[in-house]
mmCIF file with all atom_site columns, C-alpha atoms in Angstrom:
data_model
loop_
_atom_site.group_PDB
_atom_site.id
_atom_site.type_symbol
_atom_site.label_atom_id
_atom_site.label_alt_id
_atom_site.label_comp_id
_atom_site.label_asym_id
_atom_site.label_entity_id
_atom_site.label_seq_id
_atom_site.pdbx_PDB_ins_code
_atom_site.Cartn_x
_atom_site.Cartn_y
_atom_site.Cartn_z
_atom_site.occupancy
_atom_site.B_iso_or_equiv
_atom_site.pdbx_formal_charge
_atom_site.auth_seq_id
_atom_site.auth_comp_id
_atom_site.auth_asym_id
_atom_site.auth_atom_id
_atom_site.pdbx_PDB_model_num
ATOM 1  C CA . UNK A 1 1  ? -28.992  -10.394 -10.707 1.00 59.00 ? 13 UNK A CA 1
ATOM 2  C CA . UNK A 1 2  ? -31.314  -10.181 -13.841 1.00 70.00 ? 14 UNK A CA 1
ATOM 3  C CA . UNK A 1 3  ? -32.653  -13.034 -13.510 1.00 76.00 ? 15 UNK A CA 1
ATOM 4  C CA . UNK A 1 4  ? -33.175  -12.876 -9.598  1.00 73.00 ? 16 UNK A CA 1
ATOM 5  C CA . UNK A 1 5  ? -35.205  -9.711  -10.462 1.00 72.00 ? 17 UNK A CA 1
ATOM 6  C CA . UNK A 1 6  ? -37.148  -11.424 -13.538 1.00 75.00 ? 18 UNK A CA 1
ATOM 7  C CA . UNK A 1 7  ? -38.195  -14.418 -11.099 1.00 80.00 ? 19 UNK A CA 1
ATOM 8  C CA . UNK A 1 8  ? -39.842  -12.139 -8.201  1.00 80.00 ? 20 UNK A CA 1
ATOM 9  C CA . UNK A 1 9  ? -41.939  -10.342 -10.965 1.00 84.00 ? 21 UNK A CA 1
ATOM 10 C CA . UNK A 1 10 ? -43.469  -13.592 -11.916 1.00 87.00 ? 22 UNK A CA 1
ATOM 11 C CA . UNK A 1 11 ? -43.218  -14.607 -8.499  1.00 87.00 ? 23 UNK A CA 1
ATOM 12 C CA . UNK A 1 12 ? -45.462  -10.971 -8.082  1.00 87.00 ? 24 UNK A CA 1
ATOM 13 C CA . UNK A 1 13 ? -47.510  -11.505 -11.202 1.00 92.00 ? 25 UNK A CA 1
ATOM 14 C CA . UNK A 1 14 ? -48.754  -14.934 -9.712  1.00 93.00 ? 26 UNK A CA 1
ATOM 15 C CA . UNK A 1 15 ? -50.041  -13.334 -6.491  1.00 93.00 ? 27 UNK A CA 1
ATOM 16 C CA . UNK A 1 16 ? -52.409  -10.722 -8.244  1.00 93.00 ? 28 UNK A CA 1
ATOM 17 C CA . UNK A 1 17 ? -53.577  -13.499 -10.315 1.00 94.00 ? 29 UNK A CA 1
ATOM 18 C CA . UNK A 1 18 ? -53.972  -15.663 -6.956  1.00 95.00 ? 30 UNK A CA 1
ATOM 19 C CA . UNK A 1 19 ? -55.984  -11.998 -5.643  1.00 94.00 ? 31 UNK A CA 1
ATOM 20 C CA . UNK A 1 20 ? -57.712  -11.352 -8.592  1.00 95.00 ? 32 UNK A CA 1
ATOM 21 C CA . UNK A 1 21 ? -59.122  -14.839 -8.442  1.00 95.00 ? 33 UNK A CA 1
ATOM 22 C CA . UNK A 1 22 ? -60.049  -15.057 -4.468  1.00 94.00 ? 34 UNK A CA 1
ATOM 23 C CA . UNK A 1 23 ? -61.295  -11.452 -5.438  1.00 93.00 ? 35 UNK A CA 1
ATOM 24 C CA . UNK A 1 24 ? -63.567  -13.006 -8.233  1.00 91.00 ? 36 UNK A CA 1
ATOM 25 C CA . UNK A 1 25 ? -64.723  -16.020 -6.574  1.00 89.00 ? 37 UNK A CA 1
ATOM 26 C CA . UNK A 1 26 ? -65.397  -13.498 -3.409  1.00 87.00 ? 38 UNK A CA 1
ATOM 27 C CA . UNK A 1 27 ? -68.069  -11.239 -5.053  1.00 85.00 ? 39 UNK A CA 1
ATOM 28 C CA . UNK A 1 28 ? -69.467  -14.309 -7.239  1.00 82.00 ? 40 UNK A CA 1
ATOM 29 C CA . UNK A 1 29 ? -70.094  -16.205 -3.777  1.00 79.00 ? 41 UNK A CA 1
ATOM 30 C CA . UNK A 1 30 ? -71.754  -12.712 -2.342  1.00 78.00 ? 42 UNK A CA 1
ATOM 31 C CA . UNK A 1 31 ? -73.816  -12.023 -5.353  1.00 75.00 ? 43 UNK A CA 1
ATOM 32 C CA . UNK A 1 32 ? -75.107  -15.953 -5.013  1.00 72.00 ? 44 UNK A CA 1
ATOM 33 C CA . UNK A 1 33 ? -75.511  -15.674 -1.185  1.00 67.00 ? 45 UNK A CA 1
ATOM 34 C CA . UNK A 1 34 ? -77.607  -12.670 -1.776  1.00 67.00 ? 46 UNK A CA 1
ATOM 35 C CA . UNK A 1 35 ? -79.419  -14.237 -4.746  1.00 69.00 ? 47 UNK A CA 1
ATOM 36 C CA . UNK A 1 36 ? -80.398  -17.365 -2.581  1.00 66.00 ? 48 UNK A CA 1
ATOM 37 C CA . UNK A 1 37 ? -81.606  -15.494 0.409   1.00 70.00 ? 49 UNK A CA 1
ATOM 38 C CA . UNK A 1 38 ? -83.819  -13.285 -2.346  1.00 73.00 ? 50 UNK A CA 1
ATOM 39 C CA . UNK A 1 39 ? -85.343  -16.404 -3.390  1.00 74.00 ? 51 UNK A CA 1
ATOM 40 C CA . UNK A 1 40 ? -85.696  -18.285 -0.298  1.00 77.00 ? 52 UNK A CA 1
ATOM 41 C CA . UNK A 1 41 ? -87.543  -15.453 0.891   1.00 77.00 ? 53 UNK A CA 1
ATOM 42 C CA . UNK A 1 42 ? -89.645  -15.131 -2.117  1.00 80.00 ? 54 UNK A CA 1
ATOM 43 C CA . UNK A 1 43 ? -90.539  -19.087 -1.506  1.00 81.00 ? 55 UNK A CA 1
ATOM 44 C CA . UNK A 1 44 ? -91.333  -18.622 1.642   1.00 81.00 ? 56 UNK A CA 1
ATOM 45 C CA . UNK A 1 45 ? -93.505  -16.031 1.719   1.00 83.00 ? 57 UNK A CA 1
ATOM 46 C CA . UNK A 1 46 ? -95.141  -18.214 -1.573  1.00 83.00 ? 58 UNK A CA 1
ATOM 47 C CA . UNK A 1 47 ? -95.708  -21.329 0.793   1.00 81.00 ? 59 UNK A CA 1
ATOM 48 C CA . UNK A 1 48 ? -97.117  -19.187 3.518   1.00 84.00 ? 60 UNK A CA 1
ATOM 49 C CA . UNK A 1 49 ? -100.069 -17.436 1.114   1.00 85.00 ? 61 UNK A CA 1
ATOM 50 C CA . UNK A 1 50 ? -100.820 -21.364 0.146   1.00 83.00 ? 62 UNK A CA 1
ATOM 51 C CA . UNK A 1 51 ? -100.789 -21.857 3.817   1.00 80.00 ? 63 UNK A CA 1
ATOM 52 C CA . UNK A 1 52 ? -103.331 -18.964 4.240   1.00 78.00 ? 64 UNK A CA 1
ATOM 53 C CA . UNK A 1 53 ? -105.838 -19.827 1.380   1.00 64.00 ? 65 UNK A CA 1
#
């Protein structure tokens, strides 16, 4: 039985490192999606003052 209950805590321990991770690569991915549309508007609105001069 010990070792029944020692293998579904790993088996448990794996999946919050498995969450953790998707967790991690979640927020990086937002933070980069946000980041890109920042810039991408900055450009933008760059090219469209050379547009206007």
């Amino acid at each position: 039985m010990k070792k029944a209950a020692a293998q579904d805590n790993k088996n448990g321990k794996v999946l919050v490192v498995i969450l953790l991770l998707a967790l991690v690569g979640y927020l990086v991915y937002e933070s980069n999606a946000f980041f890109m549309s920042g810039t991408e508007r900055l450009l933008s609105e760059k090219i469209t003052a050379m547009e206007t001069k």
